[in-house]
Amino acid sequence: MKILSIQSAVAYGHVGNSAAVFPLQRIGVEVMPVYTVNFSNHTGYGAWRGPLIDPADVREVITGIEERGALATTDAVLSGYQGGEGIADVIIDAVSRVKAANPQALYACDPVMGNAKSGCFVAPAIPELLRDRVVPVADIITPNQFELGYLTGTEPDTIESTLASVDAARAMGPSVVLVTSVERPDRAEGTIEMLAVDDEGAWLVATPHLPMKANGSGDVTAALFTAHYVETRDAKLALERTVSSVFDLLHATLDSGERELQLVESQEYYAHPRMQFTANRVR
C-alpha cells in the first residue's frame, strides 16, 4: 500500500506527518510525506520556529512525485491540519491527479478545526474551506464530535443525533466517517467512544478515558484508520484495530510522564494490535 500524506511536520515531538508516517511505515505502508510547514515543534507550546511552506512549493513537490510515475500506484491521499488557506487548493488538485492516475484511490481528510474544550484553533477561513470545498471531495473524513457539528451545522450529543450528523456529513460527499472523541451523556462512566460509519452500517467502540491531552493522537488515529480501511474495506475491523493501537499508545504516553507521544516506543502496538476492544453495531 502507498499513501501520499500532505501534512505539517515538526522536528521535536509528533504531530502531523511527524505523527502519522512512522506508524504507517510500521504496519507496512509506503508513505510519501509532503510537508505543509516545517516547524521546530507544535504550536501548543506557544512558541515555535520554522517556515510555513508556500503552497506553490508544496504543489511542486507533488508534481515531482507525479513525474516519477508514483501517483498511479498511490492507494490513498491523506491530509490533516491546514496551516494556511492556500493549501486546500493544492490538496484538492493532488486528489484529482491521484484519482486520474488510479481511479480506485481514496482520499481521507482529517478536518482539523478544534475541539469542544478549546473551540476553533485554526485560521478563521479554514473551517469554511474544509466544509465547502475539501470535505465534499473526500471519501473518508475523521472529525471529532465538535468538528462534525461544525461541518453539518448540527449539535451531536446523543448517539441518535451523532448518527444524524454523520448522515448529513455523508450527504456532503464522503462515504466513510470516523467520529473521534464521542462523548454522549448516557455513555458508561469513565469512558470515551469512537464511531465509524460506512455503507455497511455504524459501529461504536468504547475505551477507558485517560486523563491526558495528547497532541498528535488524532493524526495517528486518522492515519491508521485510513490504512486499515483501504486494506480491508471493513469499517468495523479498521475501527477496532485503530482504537486498540491508539489506546495503547496513549496509555504508554501517560505512563511515561512525558508530554509528547511515545510514538517510537509504542511501535509494537501498531504492528500487532491487541484487539482488546470490540465495536458494537448501532445501526
mmCIF file of C-alpha atoms in Angstrom:
data_model
loop_
_atom_site.group_PDB
_atom_site.id
_atom_site.type_symbol
_atom_site.label_atom_id
_atom_site.label_comp_id
_atom_site.label_asym_id
_atom_site.label_seq_id
_atom_site.Cartn_x
_atom_site.Cartn_y
_atom_site.Cartn_z
ATOM 1 C CA MET A 1 0.000 0.000 0.000
ATOM 2 C CA LYS A 2 1.162 3.514 -0.795
ATOM 3 C CA ILE A 3 -0.171 6.717 0.796
ATOM 4 C CA LEU A 4 0.511 10.326 -0.178
ATOM 5 C CA SER A 5 0.346 12.230 3.122
ATOM 6 C CA ILE A 6 0.111 16.039 2.886
ATOM 7 C CA GLN A 7 0.546 17.437 6.390
ATOM 8 C CA SER A 8 2.626 19.550 8.715
ATOM 9 C CA ALA A 9 5.957 18.393 10.112
ATOM 10 C CA VAL A 10 7.827 19.131 13.330
ATOM 11 C CA ALA A 11 11.388 18.335 14.320
ATOM 12 C CA TYR A 12 10.603 17.901 18.018
ATOM 13 C CA GLY A 13 7.641 15.772 19.008
ATOM 14 C CA HIS A 14 4.920 14.141 16.987
ATOM 15 C CA VAL A 15 2.095 15.884 15.153
ATOM 16 C CA GLY A 16 1.023 15.897 11.501
ATOM 17 C CA ASN A 17 3.298 13.824 9.312
ATOM 18 C CA SER A 18 5.682 13.553 12.249
ATOM 19 C CA ALA A 19 2.938 11.537 13.974
ATOM 20 C CA ALA A 20 1.403 9.741 11.001
ATOM 21 C CA VAL A 21 4.356 8.492 8.957
ATOM 22 C CA PHE A 22 6.100 6.131 11.370
ATOM 23 C CA PRO A 23 3.003 4.186 12.496
ATOM 24 C CA LEU A 24 2.041 3.757 8.841
ATOM 25 C CA GLN A 25 5.518 2.540 7.954
ATOM 26 C CA ARG A 26 5.457 0.159 10.917
ATOM 27 C CA ILE A 27 2.359 -1.571 9.539
ATOM 28 C CA GLY A 28 3.969 -1.899 6.128
ATOM 29 C CA VAL A 29 2.677 1.160 4.290
ATOM 30 C CA GLU A 30 4.903 3.048 1.848
ATOM 31 C CA VAL A 31 4.393 6.715 2.754
ATOM 32 C CA MET A 32 5.215 9.724 0.586
ATOM 33 C CA PRO A 33 5.199 12.606 3.105
ATOM 34 C CA VAL A 34 4.707 16.111 1.726
ATOM 35 C CA TYR A 35 5.169 18.891 4.274
ATOM 36 C CA THR A 36 3.000 21.992 4.561
ATOM 37 C CA VAL A 37 5.003 23.501 7.427
ATOM 38 C CA ASN A 38 8.406 22.647 8.869
ATOM 39 C CA PHE A 39 8.305 23.779 12.482
ATOM 40 C CA SER A 40 10.601 23.137 15.402
ATOM 41 C CA ASN A 41 7.655 21.893 17.488
ATOM 42 C CA HIS A 42 3.859 22.027 17.526
ATOM 43 C CA THR A 43 2.189 25.345 18.236
ATOM 44 C CA GLY A 44 0.662 24.153 21.505
ATOM 45 C CA TYR A 45 3.891 25.165 23.218
ATOM 46 C CA GLY A 46 3.104 28.791 22.448
ATOM 47 C CA ALA A 47 6.438 29.353 20.714
ATOM 48 C CA TRP A 48 7.969 27.692 17.695
ATOM 49 C CA ARG A 49 10.360 28.361 14.847
ATOM 50 C CA GLY A 50 10.433 27.442 11.191
ATOM 51 C CA PRO A 51 8.535 28.201 7.994
ATOM 52 C CA LEU A 52 5.092 27.759 6.608
ATOM 53 C CA ILE A 53 5.787 26.241 3.206
ATOM 54 C CA ASP A 54 4.384 28.211 0.303
ATOM 55 C CA PRO A 55 1.517 26.313 -1.368
ATOM 56 C CA ALA A 56 3.296 26.671 -4.710
ATOM 57 C CA ASP A 57 6.288 24.824 -3.266
ATOM 58 C CA VAL A 58 4.029 22.088 -1.866
ATOM 59 C CA ARG A 59 2.481 21.726 -5.321
ATOM 60 C CA GLU A 60 5.954 21.471 -6.869
ATOM 61 C CA VAL A 61 6.855 18.564 -4.587
ATOM 62 C CA ILE A 62 3.679 16.736 -5.589
ATOM 63 C CA THR A 63 4.403 17.446 -9.258
ATOM 64 C CA GLY A 64 7.850 15.918 -8.821
ATOM 65 C CA ILE A 65 6.277 12.794 -7.332
ATOM 66 C CA GLU A 66 3.873 12.675 -10.272
ATOM 67 C CA GLU A 67 6.793 12.930 -12.704
ATOM 68 C CA ARG A 68 8.263 9.794 -11.178
ATOM 69 C CA GLY A 69 5.049 7.923 -12.091
ATOM 70 C CA ALA A 70 4.177 7.275 -8.453
ATOM 71 C CA LEU A 71 0.590 8.518 -8.481
ATOM 72 C CA ALA A 72 -0.636 5.529 -10.482
ATOM 73 C CA THR A 73 0.342 3.244 -7.607
ATOM 74 C CA THR A 74 -0.931 5.521 -4.835
ATOM 75 C CA ASP A 75 -3.796 3.941 -2.886
ATOM 76 C CA ALA A 76 -4.786 6.919 -0.764
ATOM 77 C CA VAL A 77 -4.224 10.608 -0.133
ATOM 78 C CA LEU A 78 -4.230 11.716 3.497
ATOM 79 C CA SER A 79 -4.449 15.302 4.728
ATOM 80 C CA GLY A 80 -4.710 16.885 8.169
ATOM 81 C CA TYR A 81 -4.123 20.297 9.746
ATOM 82 C CA GLN A 82 -4.074 23.065 7.166
ATOM 83 C CA GLY A 83 -1.945 25.943 8.349
ATOM 84 C CA GLY A 84 -2.974 28.399 5.619
ATOM 85 C CA GLU A 85 -5.781 28.967 3.163
ATOM 86 C CA GLY A 86 -3.807 28.194 0.003
ATOM 87 C CA ILE A 87 -3.073 24.573 0.849
ATOM 88 C CA ALA A 88 -6.700 23.499 0.244
ATOM 89 C CA ASP A 89 -6.374 24.061 -3.495
ATOM 90 C CA VAL A 90 -3.133 22.087 -3.547
ATOM 91 C CA ILE A 91 -4.738 19.143 -1.742
ATOM 92 C CA ILE A 92 -7.824 19.146 -3.966
ATOM 93 C CA ASP A 93 -5.606 19.246 -7.045
ATOM 94 C CA ALA A 94 -3.447 16.408 -5.709
ATOM 95 C CA VAL A 95 -6.530 14.274 -5.082
ATOM 96 C CA SER A 96 -7.707 14.931 -8.626
ATOM 97 C CA ARG A 97 -4.320 13.937 -10.046
ATOM 98 C CA VAL A 98 -4.087 10.769 -7.966
ATOM 99 C CA LYS A 99 -7.611 9.664 -8.890
ATOM 100 C CA ALA A 100 -6.945 10.349 -12.557
ATOM 101 C CA ALA A 101 -3.916 8.062 -12.338
ATOM 102 C CA ASN A 102 -5.628 5.477 -10.107
ATOM 103 C CA PRO A 103 -9.447 5.655 -10.003
ATOM 104 C CA GLN A 104 -9.534 3.205 -7.075
ATOM 105 C CA ALA A 105 -7.586 5.552 -4.789
ATOM 106 C CA LEU A 106 -9.323 7.077 -1.770
ATOM 107 C CA TYR A 107 -8.935 10.498 -0.192
ATOM 108 C CA ALA A 108 -9.005 10.697 3.614
ATOM 109 C CA CYS A 109 -9.408 14.144 5.155
ATOM 110 C CA ASP A 110 -8.934 14.844 8.843
ATOM 111 C CA PRO A 111 -10.836 18.168 9.032
ATOM 112 C CA VAL A 112 -8.839 19.676 11.871
ATOM 113 C CA MET A 113 -10.537 22.749 13.338
ATOM 114 C CA GLY A 114 -10.612 22.471 17.111
ATOM 115 C CA ASN A 115 -12.427 20.723 19.905
ATOM 116 C CA ALA A 116 -15.260 21.239 22.351
ATOM 117 C CA LYS A 117 -12.972 22.471 25.141
ATOM 118 C CA SER A 118 -10.763 24.849 23.150
ATOM 119 C CA GLY A 119 -13.088 25.872 20.318
ATOM 120 C CA CYS A 120 -11.590 26.522 16.875
ATOM 121 C CA PHE A 121 -7.808 26.959 16.821
ATOM 122 C CA VAL A 122 -7.232 27.284 13.066
ATOM 123 C CA ALA A 123 -7.210 30.376 10.848
ATOM 124 C CA PRO A 124 -10.734 31.841 10.517
ATOM 125 C CA ALA A 125 -11.124 30.882 6.849
ATOM 126 C CA ILE A 126 -10.130 27.238 7.294
ATOM 127 C CA PRO A 127 -13.393 25.780 8.698
ATOM 128 C CA GLU A 128 -15.436 27.136 5.801
ATOM 129 C CA LEU A 129 -12.840 25.951 3.289
ATOM 130 C CA LEU A 130 -12.958 22.476 4.779
ATOM 131 C CA ARG A 131 -16.750 22.386 4.852
ATOM 132 C CA ASP A 132 -17.418 23.860 1.418
ATOM 133 C CA ARG A 133 -14.523 22.660 -0.729
ATOM 134 C CA VAL A 134 -12.375 19.959 0.842
ATOM 135 C CA VAL A 135 -14.798 17.609 2.611
ATOM 136 C CA PRO A 136 -17.051 17.259 -0.464
ATOM 137 C CA VAL A 137 -14.204 15.652 -2.443
ATOM 138 C CA ALA A 138 -13.190 13.279 0.382
ATOM 139 C CA ASP A 139 -14.042 9.581 0.577
ATOM 140 C CA ILE A 140 -13.170 9.319 4.280
ATOM 141 C CA ILE A 141 -13.355 12.010 6.961
ATOM 142 C CA THR A 142 -12.218 11.696 10.568
ATOM 143 C CA PRO A 143 -13.686 14.621 12.549
ATOM 144 C CA ASN A 144 -14.088 14.750 16.289
ATOM 145 C CA GLN A 145 -17.607 15.333 17.576
ATOM 146 C CA PHE A 146 -17.108 19.113 17.695
ATOM 147 C CA GLU A 147 -15.810 19.249 14.121
ATOM 148 C CA LEU A 148 -18.653 17.028 12.918
ATOM 149 C CA GLY A 149 -21.120 19.519 14.373
ATOM 150 C CA TYR A 150 -19.473 22.435 12.604
ATOM 151 C CA LEU A 151 -19.321 20.676 9.250
ATOM 152 C CA THR A 152 -23.008 19.798 9.340
ATOM 153 C CA GLY A 153 -24.479 22.719 11.287
ATOM 154 C CA THR A 154 -25.791 20.320 13.927
ATOM 155 C CA GLU A 155 -25.229 19.648 17.635
ATOM 156 C CA PRO A 156 -24.387 15.970 18.000
ATOM 157 C CA ASP A 157 -24.502 14.693 21.573
ATOM 158 C CA THR A 158 -26.647 11.551 21.853
ATOM 159 C CA ILE A 159 -25.924 8.533 19.696
ATOM 160 C CA GLU A 160 -29.046 9.300 17.674
ATOM 161 C CA SER A 161 -28.089 12.909 16.987
ATOM 162 C CA THR A 162 -24.500 11.930 16.236
ATOM 163 C CA LEU A 163 -25.674 9.364 13.693
ATOM 164 C CA ALA A 164 -27.951 12.001 12.144
ATOM 165 C CA SER A 165 -24.968 14.366 11.910
ATOM 166 C CA VAL A 166 -22.919 11.622 10.267
ATOM 167 C CA ASP A 167 -25.687 11.110 7.722
ATOM 168 C CA ALA A 168 -25.583 14.838 6.969
ATOM 169 C CA ALA A 169 -21.799 14.648 6.546
ATOM 170 C CA ARG A 170 -22.061 11.641 4.236
ATOM 171 C CA ALA A 171 -24.600 13.538 2.137
ATOM 172 C CA MET A 172 -21.849 16.118 1.525
ATOM 173 C CA GLY A 173 -19.699 13.542 -0.279
ATOM 174 C CA PRO A 174 -17.675 11.221 1.988
ATOM 175 C CA SER A 175 -18.901 7.640 2.215
ATOM 176 C CA VAL A 176 -16.922 6.777 5.345
ATOM 177 C CA VAL A 177 -16.991 8.825 8.548
ATOM 178 C CA LEU A 178 -14.930 8.153 11.658
ATOM 179 C CA VAL A 179 -16.023 10.286 14.619
ATOM 180 C CA THR A 180 -13.431 10.535 17.369
ATOM 181 C CA SER A 181 -13.924 11.739 20.959
ATOM 182 C CA VAL A 182 -17.618 10.870 21.065
ATOM 183 C CA GLU A 183 -18.999 11.978 24.419
ATOM 184 C CA ARG A 184 -22.691 11.287 24.989
ATOM 185 C CA PRO A 185 -24.479 11.786 28.300
ATOM 186 C CA ASP A 186 -25.527 8.142 28.690
ATOM 187 C CA ARG A 187 -22.160 6.538 27.993
ATOM 188 C CA ALA A 188 -20.601 4.381 30.690
ATOM 189 C CA GLU A 189 -18.819 6.441 33.337
ATOM 190 C CA GLY A 190 -15.109 6.897 32.729
ATOM 191 C CA THR A 191 -15.258 6.024 29.047
ATOM 192 C CA ILE A 192 -14.905 7.770 25.716
ATOM 193 C CA GLU A 193 -16.152 6.421 22.396
ATOM 194 C CA MET A 194 -15.372 6.344 18.701
ATOM 195 C CA LEU A 195 -17.899 5.808 15.900
ATOM 196 C CA ALA A 196 -17.322 4.512 12.367
ATOM 197 C CA VAL A 197 -19.977 4.591 9.654
ATOM 198 C CA ASP A 198 -19.933 3.406 6.061
ATOM 199 C CA ASP A 199 -22.412 1.919 3.578
ATOM 200 C CA GLU A 200 -22.499 -1.336 5.532
ATOM 201 C CA GLY A 201 -23.529 0.113 8.898
ATOM 202 C CA ALA A 202 -22.415 2.003 12.003
ATOM 203 C CA TRP A 203 -20.177 0.742 14.799
ATOM 204 C CA LEU A 204 -19.389 2.224 18.195
ATOM 205 C CA VAL A 205 -16.479 1.306 20.448
ATOM 206 C CA ALA A 206 -15.772 2.478 23.998
ATOM 207 C CA THR A 207 -12.427 2.696 25.780
ATOM 208 C CA PRO A 208 -11.421 3.946 29.223
ATOM 209 C CA HIS A 209 -10.967 7.708 29.206
ATOM 210 C CA LEU A 210 -7.352 8.540 30.029
ATOM 211 C CA PRO A 211 -6.718 11.790 31.949
ATOM 212 C CA MET A 212 -4.388 13.442 29.467
ATOM 213 C CA LYS A 213 -4.095 15.706 26.448
ATOM 214 C CA ALA A 214 -2.037 14.212 23.663
ATOM 215 C CA ASN A 215 -1.201 16.405 20.690
ATOM 216 C CA GLY A 216 -0.886 14.284 17.572
ATOM 217 C CA SER A 217 -3.095 11.406 18.695
ATOM 218 C CA GLY A 218 -5.765 12.432 16.193
ATOM 219 C CA ASP A 219 -3.162 12.385 13.425
ATOM 220 C CA VAL A 220 -2.157 8.835 14.349
ATOM 221 C CA THR A 221 -5.817 7.823 14.524
ATOM 222 C CA ALA A 222 -6.638 9.227 11.080
ATOM 223 C CA ALA A 223 -3.564 7.612 9.537
ATOM 224 C CA LEU A 224 -4.100 4.143 10.979
ATOM 225 C CA PHE A 225 -7.837 4.108 10.278
ATOM 226 C CA THR A 226 -7.213 5.165 6.687
ATOM 227 C CA ALA A 227 -4.656 2.435 6.106
ATOM 228 C CA HIS A 228 -6.735 -0.269 7.748
ATOM 229 C CA TYR A 229 -9.850 0.763 5.831
ATOM 230 C CA VAL A 230 -8.030 0.923 2.498
ATOM 231 C CA GLU A 231 -6.668 -2.563 3.150
ATOM 232 C CA THR A 232 -9.871 -4.217 4.400
ATOM 233 C CA ARG A 233 -12.805 -2.012 3.259
ATOM 234 C CA ASP A 234 -14.246 -3.050 6.637
ATOM 235 C CA ALA A 235 -15.105 -0.101 8.907
ATOM 236 C CA LYS A 236 -15.655 -2.282 11.986
ATOM 237 C CA LEU A 237 -12.302 -4.027 11.708
ATOM 238 C CA ALA A 238 -10.486 -0.794 10.843
ATOM 239 C CA LEU A 239 -12.070 0.837 13.896
ATOM 240 C CA GLU A 240 -11.129 -1.997 16.246
ATOM 241 C CA ARG A 241 -7.527 -2.117 15.028
ATOM 242 C CA THR A 242 -7.139 1.650 15.248
ATOM 243 C CA VAL A 243 -8.676 2.015 18.696
ATOM 244 C CA SER A 244 -6.562 -0.833 20.050
ATOM 245 C CA SER A 245 -3.323 0.714 18.791
ATOM 246 C CA VAL A 246 -4.104 4.293 19.772
ATOM 247 C CA PHE A 247 -5.299 3.392 23.277
ATOM 248 C CA ASP A 248 -2.060 1.533 23.977
ATOM 249 C CA LEU A 249 -0.038 4.422 22.544
ATOM 250 C CA LEU A 250 -1.856 6.871 24.823
ATOM 251 C CA HIS A 251 -1.511 4.578 27.841
ATOM 252 C CA ALA A 252 2.225 4.259 27.235
ATOM 253 C CA THR A 253 2.499 8.045 26.922
ATOM 254 C CA LEU A 254 0.558 8.597 30.149
ATOM 255 C CA ASP A 255 2.731 6.075 31.990
ATOM 256 C CA SER A 256 5.889 7.773 30.710
ATOM 257 C CA GLY A 257 5.007 11.140 32.234
ATOM 258 C CA GLU A 258 6.157 12.804 29.019
ATOM 259 C CA ARG A 259 4.188 15.469 27.158
ATOM 260 C CA GLU A 260 4.939 14.128 23.690
ATOM 261 C CA LEU A 261 3.525 10.894 22.315
ATOM 262 C CA GLN A 262 5.755 7.880 22.920
ATOM 263 C CA LEU A 263 5.420 7.103 19.233
ATOM 264 C CA VAL A 264 8.534 5.033 18.603
ATOM 265 C CA GLU A 265 8.397 3.219 21.945
ATOM 266 C CA SER A 266 4.840 2.070 21.134
ATOM 267 C CA GLN A 267 5.600 0.643 17.708
ATOM 268 C CA GLU A 268 4.578 -2.928 18.504
ATOM 269 C CA TYR A 269 1.064 -1.704 19.244
ATOM 270 C CA TYR A 270 0.679 -0.644 15.604
ATOM 271 C CA ALA A 271 2.270 -3.744 14.120
ATOM 272 C CA HIS A 272 0.402 -6.144 16.406
ATOM 273 C CA PRO A 273 -2.778 -4.558 17.810
ATOM 274 C CA ARG A 274 -4.014 -6.378 20.903
ATOM 275 C CA MET A 275 -7.637 -6.108 19.671
ATOM 276 C CA GLN A 276 -8.807 -5.606 23.247
ATOM 277 C CA PHE A 277 -11.898 -3.589 22.264
ATOM 278 C CA THR A 278 -14.975 -4.741 20.361
ATOM 279 C CA ALA A 279 -17.028 -2.391 18.226
ATOM 280 C CA ASN A 280 -20.796 -2.859 18.505
ATOM 281 C CA ARG A 281 -23.252 -2.247 15.681
ATOM 282 C CA VAL A 282 -25.525 0.689 16.442
ATOM 283 C CA ARG A 283 -27.262 0.735 13.058
#
